[in-house]
């Protein structure tokens, strides 16, 4: 695989664009925000079930792949609101507290999160009053393909749009002999199976029995290329091919588009969860759709300026993958690449393409309770 830049250094280079600039994730994560809000009833019900079952004095939650920007605080707000409501409605005798851990890879812009935290706490105090349930937020940098927390210490795990990011680019995928797209997809599928199995095993050690884990994963429908963000991301290769044909990039640079990213089908997810030695069972699953166009709902009553909308859609992709390209291209080349990519995306928007997202609610299997005793 040559230098293996993405495989060997994935923990250092996989992160969203930080800060608050025009291509930052903070300003270009509306699609993710909409999906979080669509999944809100599922998340809140899962939290209620944990609290009503365990009545913990200290409710411990972890947001895996928290990234940076306003979306980071959406699920925090859901947790605080549910616990605040239940602790008062159920008249819990003990004083409740909430501990929230924010996890992402070390390259994530944690500084931006914690700069915003004081204003967020002030807003919560204004919304909930002086008697809101006290909460404490801490960072927990590291790959969620490793252990992150002590055994049986977390009541609730949440992650949105993160499990598609793999621990590495699949081995051999950069070889010319594996350029066949079907073979490449199989390599990615195997890597996802390995990574997701590892993720579930590790979380099973950290989750308290009776807790819940809610995962929202961008997925794939096998009979529809449009319902697949992996396909949308793959169109970036067409833009790069144009640059290669014009002598603006090298043929070898094609491998720069082999990202550690894969969108599974629901059948793949269920197969991994339900395997014989599985640690969780699937308590609930829902399928949600999201548009390639971040502002489709808002723009429906406006003239179809697909050129503008294509540029906006591509900014959301750029916020996620630009750090992966920085080691391959200079800023001018990256800007040219995404400008061409926007034109390609624009040609698809009239068809109002969407991709699917799977919201999974997972519970530990009964045998995991026996291991904990």
Coordinates of C-alpha atoms in Angstrom, one line a residue:
X1 CA 0.0 0.0 0.0
X2 CA 3.0 2.3 -0.4
X3 CA 3.3 4.9 2.3
X4 CA -0.1 4.1 3.8
X5 CA -0.7 7.7 4.7
X6 CA -4.4 7.2 5.8
X7 CA -4.0 3.8 7.4
X8 CA -0.9 4.5 9.5
X9 CA -1.9 8.0 10.6
X10 CA -5.7 7.8 10.7
X11 CA -6.0 8.9 14.3
X12 CA -4.0 12.0 13.6
X13 CA -5.6 13.2 10.4
X14 CA -9.2 12.1 10.6
X15 CA -11.1 15.1 12.0
X16 CA -13.6 17.7 10.8
X17 CA -12.3 21.1 9.7
X18 CA -12.0 23.0 13.0
X19 CA -12.6 26.6 13.9
X20 CA -15.5 28.8 12.6
X21 CA -14.3 29.6 9.1
X22 CA -16.3 29.3 5.9
X23 CA -15.3 25.6 5.3
X24 CA -15.4 24.7 9.0
X25 CA -17.6 21.8 10.3
X26 CA -19.2 24.3 12.8
X27 CA -20.6 26.2 9.8
X28 CA -21.2 23.2 7.5
X29 CA -23.0 20.5 9.5
X30 CA -26.7 21.3 8.9
X31 CA -27.3 17.9 7.4
X32 CA -26.0 16.2 10.5
X33 CA -28.0 18.5 12.7
X34 CA -31.2 17.7 10.9
X35 CA -30.6 14.0 11.3
X36 CA -29.9 14.4 15.0
X37 CA -33.2 16.3 15.4
X38 CA -35.1 13.6 13.5
X39 CA -33.6 11.0 15.8
X40 CA -34.4 13.0 18.9
X41 CA -37.5 11.1 20.0
X42 CA -35.6 7.8 19.8
X43 CA -32.7 9.2 21.8
X44 CA -34.9 10.7 24.5
X45 CA -36.9 7.5 24.9
X46 CA -33.8 5.5 25.3
X47 CA -32.5 7.9 28.0
X48 CA -35.9 7.7 29.8
X49 CA -35.8 3.9 29.8
X50 CA -32.3 3.9 31.4
X51 CA -33.2 6.4 34.0
X52 CA -36.5 4.7 34.9
X53 CA -34.8 1.4 35.2
X54 CA -31.7 2.3 37.1
X55 CA -32.5 5.6 38.9
X56 CA -28.8 6.5 39.0
X57 CA -27.6 9.2 41.3
X58 CA -25.0 10.2 38.7
X59 CA -26.1 9.6 35.1
X60 CA -23.0 9.1 33.0
X61 CA -23.3 9.6 29.2
X62 CA -20.7 9.6 26.5
X63 CA -20.9 11.3 23.1
X64 CA -18.7 9.3 20.7
X65 CA -17.4 11.3 17.7
X66 CA -18.6 14.6 19.2
X67 CA -16.8 16.7 16.6
X68 CA -16.9 20.5 17.2
X69 CA -19.6 23.2 16.7
X70 CA -23.3 23.6 17.6
X71 CA -24.1 19.9 16.9
X72 CA -22.0 18.9 19.9
X73 CA -24.5 20.5 22.2
X74 CA -27.7 19.1 20.7
X75 CA -27.5 15.7 22.3
X76 CA -26.1 17.2 25.5
X77 CA -29.3 19.3 25.6
X78 CA -31.5 16.2 25.1
X79 CA -29.8 14.4 27.9
X80 CA -30.1 17.3 30.3
X81 CA -33.7 17.9 29.4
X82 CA -34.8 14.3 29.9
X83 CA -33.0 13.9 33.2
X84 CA -34.2 17.3 34.5
X85 CA -37.8 16.4 33.6
X86 CA -37.8 12.9 35.1
X87 CA -35.9 13.7 38.3
X88 CA -38.7 16.2 39.1
X89 CA -41.7 14.3 37.8
X90 CA -40.7 11.1 39.5
X91 CA -39.7 13.0 42.7
X92 CA -36.4 11.1 43.0
X93 CA -35.3 11.2 46.7
X94 CA -31.6 11.8 45.9
X95 CA -30.1 14.7 44.0
X96 CA -29.3 13.8 40.4
X97 CA -26.2 14.8 38.6
X98 CA -25.1 14.3 35.0
X99 CA -21.5 13.5 33.8
X100 CA -21.1 13.9 30.0
X101 CA -17.9 12.8 28.3
X102 CA -17.1 14.1 24.8
X103 CA -15.0 11.8 22.7
X104 CA -13.3 12.2 19.4
X105 CA -9.9 11.7 17.9
X106 CA -7.1 13.9 19.3
X107 CA -7.1 16.1 16.2
X108 CA -10.6 17.3 16.9
X109 CA -11.1 20.9 17.8
X110 CA -11.8 20.4 21.5
X111 CA -10.7 24.0 22.2
X112 CA -13.7 25.3 20.2
X113 CA -16.1 23.2 22.2
X114 CA -14.8 24.3 25.6
X115 CA -14.7 27.9 24.6
X116 CA -18.4 27.6 23.9
X117 CA -19.2 25.7 27.1
X118 CA -19.6 28.7 29.5
X119 CA -22.1 30.4 27.2
X120 CA -24.0 27.1 26.9
X121 CA -24.1 26.6 30.6
X122 CA -25.5 30.1 31.0
X123 CA -28.2 29.4 28.4
X124 CA -29.2 26.2 30.2
X125 CA -29.5 28.1 33.5
X126 CA -31.8 30.6 31.8
X127 CA -33.9 27.9 30.2
X128 CA -34.2 25.5 33.2
X129 CA -34.0 27.9 36.1
X130 CA -31.7 27.8 39.2
X131 CA -32.7 24.3 40.1
X132 CA -31.6 22.6 36.9
X133 CA -29.8 19.2 37.3
X134 CA -26.1 20.0 37.6
X135 CA -24.0 18.6 34.8
X136 CA -20.3 18.3 34.1
X137 CA -18.7 18.0 30.7
X138 CA -15.2 16.5 30.1
X139 CA -13.2 15.7 27.0
X140 CA -12.1 12.1 26.3
X141 CA -9.9 12.1 23.3
X142 CA -9.0 8.8 21.6
X143 CA -10.2 6.3 19.0
X144 CA -13.5 4.6 19.9
X145 CA -11.8 1.5 18.4
X146 CA -9.9 1.4 21.7
X147 CA -11.1 1.3 25.4
X148 CA -12.1 4.7 26.6
X149 CA -13.8 4.3 30.0
X150 CA -13.6 2.0 33.1
X151 CA -15.6 -1.2 33.1
X152 CA -19.3 -0.8 33.6
X153 CA -19.1 2.9 34.1
X154 CA -21.4 4.4 31.4
X155 CA -25.2 4.5 31.4
X156 CA -25.7 5.8 27.9
X157 CA -23.6 6.0 24.7
X158 CA -24.6 8.1 21.8
X159 CA -23.0 8.5 18.4
X160 CA -24.2 10.2 15.2
X161 CA -22.5 10.0 11.8
X162 CA -19.3 8.5 13.2
X163 CA -19.3 4.7 12.8
X164 CA -18.8 5.1 9.0
X165 CA -15.3 6.3 9.7
X166 CA -13.0 3.2 9.8
X167 CA -9.9 2.6 11.8
X168 CA -7.9 2.5 8.6
X169 CA -8.2 2.4 4.8
X170 CA -8.6 -1.3 4.0
X171 CA -5.3 -3.0 3.2
X172 CA -4.5 -3.5 -0.5
X173 CA -7.2 -1.1 -1.6
X174 CA -4.6 1.3 -3.1
X175 CA -3.1 -1.5 -5.2
X176 CA -3.8 -1.2 -8.9
X177 CA -4.9 -4.8 -8.9
X178 CA -7.8 -4.0 -6.6
X179 CA -9.1 -1.0 -8.7
X180 CA -12.2 -3.1 -9.6
X181 CA -15.0 -1.3 -7.7
X182 CA -16.8 -4.5 -6.6
X183 CA -13.6 -5.9 -5.1
X184 CA -12.8 -2.5 -3.5
X185 CA -16.3 -2.4 -1.9
X186 CA -15.8 -5.9 -0.5
X187 CA -12.5 -4.8 1.1
X188 CA -14.3 -1.9 2.7
X189 CA -17.1 -4.1 3.8
X190 CA -14.7 -6.5 5.5
X191 CA -12.9 -3.6 7.2
X192 CA -16.2 -2.2 8.5
X193 CA -17.1 -5.6 9.9
X194 CA -13.9 -5.9 11.7
X195 CA -14.1 -2.3 13.1
X196 CA -17.7 -2.4 14.1
X197 CA -17.3 -5.7 15.8
X198 CA -14.4 -4.3 17.8
X199 CA -16.4 -1.2 18.6
X200 CA -19.3 -3.3 20.0
X201 CA -17.0 -5.5 22.0
X202 CA -15.3 -2.5 23.7
X203 CA -18.5 -0.7 24.5
X204 CA -20.0 -3.8 26.0
X205 CA -17.3 -3.7 28.6
X206 CA -17.9 -0.1 29.5
X207 CA -21.7 0.0 29.4
X208 CA -23.6 -0.6 32.6
X209 CA -26.2 -3.5 32.3
X210 CA -29.6 -1.8 31.8
X211 CA -27.9 1.1 29.9
X212 CA -28.5 1.9 26.2
X213 CA -26.4 2.8 23.2
X214 CA -28.0 4.8 20.3
X215 CA -26.1 4.9 17.0
X216 CA -27.1 6.9 13.9
X217 CA -25.2 5.6 10.9
X218 CA -25.2 6.9 7.4
X219 CA -26.1 3.7 5.4
X220 CA -26.7 2.3 2.0
X221 CA -29.6 0.8 0.1
X222 CA -28.2 -1.8 -2.3
X223 CA -30.6 -1.1 -5.2
X224 CA -30.1 2.7 -5.1
X225 CA -26.8 4.5 -5.7
X226 CA -28.4 7.8 -4.7
X227 CA -29.4 6.6 -1.3
X228 CA -25.7 6.2 -0.3
X229 CA -23.4 9.0 0.9
X230 CA -20.5 6.7 0.0
X231 CA -21.6 7.1 -3.7
X232 CA -21.8 10.8 -3.3
X233 CA -18.3 11.0 -1.8
X234 CA -17.1 8.7 -4.6
X235 CA -18.1 11.4 -7.2
X236 CA -15.1 13.4 -5.9
X237 CA -13.0 10.9 -7.8
X238 CA -14.5 12.1 -11.1
X239 CA -13.4 15.6 -10.3
X240 CA -9.9 14.4 -9.6
X241 CA -9.8 12.4 -12.8
X242 CA -10.5 15.6 -14.7
X243 CA -7.6 17.3 -13.0
X244 CA -5.3 14.3 -13.8
X245 CA -6.3 14.4 -17.5
X246 CA -5.4 18.1 -17.6
X247 CA -2.1 17.5 -16.0
X248 CA -3.1 19.3 -12.7
X249 CA -2.7 16.2 -10.6
X250 CA -0.8 12.9 -10.9
X251 CA -2.3 9.5 -11.6
X252 CA -1.0 8.3 -8.3
X253 CA -3.1 10.9 -6.5
X254 CA -6.2 8.8 -7.2
X255 CA -5.4 7.0 -4.0
X256 CA -5.9 10.2 -2.0
X257 CA -9.7 9.7 -2.5
X258 CA -9.6 6.3 -0.8
X259 CA -10.9 7.5 2.5
X260 CA -11.4 5.4 5.6
X261 CA -15.1 5.6 5.2
X262 CA -17.9 3.1 4.5
X263 CA -21.7 3.1 4.5
X264 CA -23.1 -0.3 5.5
X265 CA -26.5 -1.8 4.6
X266 CA -29.0 -2.6 7.4
X267 CA -28.4 -6.3 6.6
X268 CA -24.6 -5.8 7.3
X269 CA -25.3 -4.1 10.6
X270 CA -27.8 -6.7 11.8
X271 CA -25.4 -9.5 10.8
X272 CA -22.6 -8.0 12.9
X273 CA -24.8 -7.3 15.9
X274 CA -26.5 -10.7 15.8
X275 CA -23.4 -12.8 15.3
X276 CA -23.2 -15.8 17.7
X277 CA -20.7 -14.2 20.1
X278 CA -22.4 -10.8 19.8
X279 CA -22.5 -8.6 22.9
X280 CA -25.6 -6.5 22.1
X281 CA -29.0 -7.1 20.7
X282 CA -30.9 -4.7 18.5
X283 CA -33.8 -3.3 20.6
X284 CA -35.1 -0.9 18.0
X285 CA -34.2 0.4 14.5
X286 CA -35.5 3.2 12.3
X287 CA -34.5 4.4 8.9
X288 CA -34.4 8.1 8.2
X289 CA -33.6 9.9 5.0
X290 CA -31.5 13.1 4.5
X291 CA -31.0 15.1 1.4
X292 CA -27.7 15.7 -0.4
X293 CA -28.9 19.3 -0.4
X294 CA -28.6 20.8 3.2
X295 CA -31.2 23.4 2.5
X296 CA -33.6 21.5 0.3
X297 CA -36.6 22.2 2.7
X298 CA -35.8 25.8 3.0
X299 CA -35.2 26.3 -0.7
X300 CA -38.3 24.5 -2.1
X301 CA -40.1 27.8 -2.5
X302 CA -37.2 29.6 -4.2
X303 CA -36.0 29.4 -7.8
X304 CA -33.9 26.2 -8.3
X305 CA -30.5 27.7 -8.2
X306 CA -28.7 24.3 -8.3
X307 CA -25.3 25.9 -8.9
X308 CA -25.5 27.7 -5.6
X309 CA -27.0 24.6 -3.9
X310 CA -24.3 22.4 -5.3
X311 CA -21.6 24.7 -3.8
X312 CA -23.4 24.6 -0.4
X313 CA -23.7 20.8 -0.5
X314 CA -20.0 20.4 -1.3
X315 CA -18.9 22.6 1.6
X316 CA -20.5 20.1 3.9
X317 CA -18.4 17.3 2.3
X318 CA -15.3 19.5 2.3
X319 CA -15.7 20.2 6.1
X320 CA -15.4 16.4 6.7
X321 CA -12.7 15.3 4.2
X322 CA -10.3 18.3 3.6
X323 CA -8.0 17.3 6.5
X324 CA -7.5 14.0 4.7
X325 CA -6.4 15.7 1.6
X326 CA -4.0 18.2 3.1
X327 CA -1.1 15.8 3.1
X328 CA -1.6 15.2 -0.7
X329 CA -2.4 18.6 -2.2
X330 CA -1.8 22.3 -1.6
X331 CA -4.7 24.6 -0.8
X332 CA -5.0 25.9 -4.4
X333 CA -5.4 22.3 -5.7
X334 CA -7.9 21.4 -3.0
X335 CA -10.0 24.5 -3.9
X336 CA -9.9 23.6 -7.6
X337 CA -10.9 20.0 -6.8
X338 CA -13.9 21.0 -4.7
X339 CA -15.0 23.6 -7.3
X340 CA -15.1 20.8 -9.9
X341 CA -16.8 18.5 -7.5
X342 CA -19.5 21.1 -6.9
X343 CA -20.3 21.2 -10.6
X344 CA -20.7 17.4 -10.6
X345 CA -23.0 17.4 -7.6
X346 CA -25.0 20.2 -9.2
X347 CA -26.0 17.9 -12.1
X348 CA -27.6 15.5 -9.7
X349 CA -29.6 17.9 -7.4
X350 CA -32.6 18.3 -9.7
X351 CA -33.4 14.7 -8.9
X352 CA -33.5 15.5 -5.2
X353 CA -31.2 12.6 -4.2
X354 CA -31.2 11.4 -0.6
X355 CA -29.2 9.0 1.4
X356 CA -30.5 6.8 4.2
X357 CA -29.5 6.8 7.9
X358 CA -30.1 3.9 10.3
X359 CA -30.8 4.7 14.0
X360 CA -30.0 1.7 16.2
X361 CA -30.9 1.3 19.8
X362 CA -28.7 -1.4 21.4
X363 CA -29.0 -3.2 24.7
X364 CA -26.5 -5.6 26.3
X365 CA -27.4 -9.3 26.1
X366 CA -28.4 -11.1 29.3
X367 CA -25.2 -13.1 29.5
X368 CA -23.3 -9.8 29.8
X369 CA -25.1 -9.2 33.1
X370 CA -23.6 -12.5 34.4
X371 CA -20.1 -11.5 33.4
X372 CA -20.5 -8.2 35.3
X373 CA -21.5 -10.0 38.5

